[in-house]
Coordinates of C-alpha atoms in Angstrom, one line a residue:
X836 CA 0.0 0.0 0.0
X837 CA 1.3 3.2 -1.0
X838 CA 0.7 6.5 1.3
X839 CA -0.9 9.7 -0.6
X840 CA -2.6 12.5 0.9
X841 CA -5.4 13.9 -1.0
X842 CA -7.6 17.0 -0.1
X843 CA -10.5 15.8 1.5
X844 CA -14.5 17.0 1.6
X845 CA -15.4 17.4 5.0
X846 CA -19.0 17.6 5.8
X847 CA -20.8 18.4 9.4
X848 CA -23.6 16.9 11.3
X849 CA -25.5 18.0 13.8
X850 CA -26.0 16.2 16.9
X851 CA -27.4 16.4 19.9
X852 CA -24.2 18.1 21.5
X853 CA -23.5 20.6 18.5
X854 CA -22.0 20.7 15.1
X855 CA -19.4 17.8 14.6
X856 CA -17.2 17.9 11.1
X857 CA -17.0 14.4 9.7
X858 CA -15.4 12.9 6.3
X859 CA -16.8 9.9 4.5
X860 CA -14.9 8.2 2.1
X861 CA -15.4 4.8 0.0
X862 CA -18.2 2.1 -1.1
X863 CA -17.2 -1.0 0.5
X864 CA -16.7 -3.4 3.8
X865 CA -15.7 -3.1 6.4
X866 CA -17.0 0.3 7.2
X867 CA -14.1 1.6 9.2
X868 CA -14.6 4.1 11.7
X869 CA -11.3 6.0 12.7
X870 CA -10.9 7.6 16.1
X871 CA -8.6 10.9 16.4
X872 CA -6.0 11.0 19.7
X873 CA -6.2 13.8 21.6
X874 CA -7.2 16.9 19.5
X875 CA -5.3 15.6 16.7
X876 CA -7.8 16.9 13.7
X877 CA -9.3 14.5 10.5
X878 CA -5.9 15.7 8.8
X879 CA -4.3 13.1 10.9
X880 CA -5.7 9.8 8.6
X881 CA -4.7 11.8 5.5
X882 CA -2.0 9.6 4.6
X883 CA -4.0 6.1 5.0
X884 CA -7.7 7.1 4.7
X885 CA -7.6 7.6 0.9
X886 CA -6.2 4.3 0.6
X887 CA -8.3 2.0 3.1
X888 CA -11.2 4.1 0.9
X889 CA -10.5 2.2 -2.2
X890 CA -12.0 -1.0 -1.2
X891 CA -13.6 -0.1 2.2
X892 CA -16.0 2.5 3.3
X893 CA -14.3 4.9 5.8
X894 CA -15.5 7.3 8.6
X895 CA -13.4 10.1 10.1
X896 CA -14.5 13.1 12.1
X897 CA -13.4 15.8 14.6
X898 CA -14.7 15.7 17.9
X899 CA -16.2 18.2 20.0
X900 CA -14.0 21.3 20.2
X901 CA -11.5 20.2 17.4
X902 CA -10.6 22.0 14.6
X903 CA -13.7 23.3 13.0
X904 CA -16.1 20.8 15.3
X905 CA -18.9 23.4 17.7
X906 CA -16.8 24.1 20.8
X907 CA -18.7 21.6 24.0
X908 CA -21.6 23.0 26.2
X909 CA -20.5 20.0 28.4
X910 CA -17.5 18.2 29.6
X911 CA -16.5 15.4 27.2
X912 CA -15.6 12.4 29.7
X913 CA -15.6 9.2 27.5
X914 CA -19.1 7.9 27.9
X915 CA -20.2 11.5 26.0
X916 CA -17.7 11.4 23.7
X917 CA -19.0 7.9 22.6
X918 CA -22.2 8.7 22.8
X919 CA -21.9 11.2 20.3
X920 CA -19.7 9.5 18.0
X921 CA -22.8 7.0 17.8
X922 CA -25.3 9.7 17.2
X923 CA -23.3 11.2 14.7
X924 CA -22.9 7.4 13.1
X925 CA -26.9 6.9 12.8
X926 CA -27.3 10.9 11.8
X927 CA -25.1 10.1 8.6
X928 CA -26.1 6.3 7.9
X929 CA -22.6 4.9 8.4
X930 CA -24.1 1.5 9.7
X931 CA -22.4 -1.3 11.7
X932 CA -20.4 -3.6 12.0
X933 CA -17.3 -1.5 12.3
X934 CA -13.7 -2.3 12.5
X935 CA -12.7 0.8 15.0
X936 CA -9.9 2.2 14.6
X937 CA -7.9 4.7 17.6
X938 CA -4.7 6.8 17.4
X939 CA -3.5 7.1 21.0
X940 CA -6.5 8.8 23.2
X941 CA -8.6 7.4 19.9
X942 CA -7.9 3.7 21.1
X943 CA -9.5 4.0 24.7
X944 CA -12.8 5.7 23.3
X945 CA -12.6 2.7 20.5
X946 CA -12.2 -0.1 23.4
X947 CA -15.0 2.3 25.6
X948 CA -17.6 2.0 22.5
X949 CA -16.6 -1.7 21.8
X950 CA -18.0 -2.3 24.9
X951 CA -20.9 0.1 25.5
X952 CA -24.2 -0.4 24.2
X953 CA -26.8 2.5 23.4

């Protein structure tokens, strides 16, 4: 697999909580859902996303107070930042099952939604 970046169209939902940007890429399975660490923005999966999107369909976004996501009205303890990465999932129609996907910080909210249930 080679690594290109390519400019990306990033699109916003709104949930619940506010405004979160998200970017949607690909038509196929698994329907990967990629987790930020930290505040590290969607720029951060520019290097594989455009790749995984050639045979898989691929979910990225900005959480709550990153980048050009609506600043929180709450604290964002993991239970609400899960909660609102699986609003956002429904909002847009990106549908399990999902192969989750964490950088740093990104990992623990993956292993948190693994095993939540809504």
């Amino acid at each position: 697999m080679r690594c290109r970046t390519l400019a990306i169209e990033i699109s916003k939902v709104s949930t619940s909580r506010g405004k979160i940007q998200y970017h949607w890429g690909g038509n196929g399975q698994p329907n990967i859902v990629l987790i930020n660490g930290g505040s590290g923005p969607i720029e951060g999966w520019m290097k594989i996303q455009p790749d995984l999107s050639e045979t898989s369909s691929v979910f990225s976004y900005n959480r709550l107070g990153v980048s050009g996501s609506d600043k929180p009205q709450e604290p964002q303890d993991g239970l609400t930042i899960v909660e609102t990465l699986r609003e956002a999932l429904t909002l847009v129609g990106f549908e399990p099952p999902f192969l989750l996907v964490g950088h740093s910080l990104g990992g623990l909210y993956a292993n948190l939604y693994a095993r939540s249930r809504h």
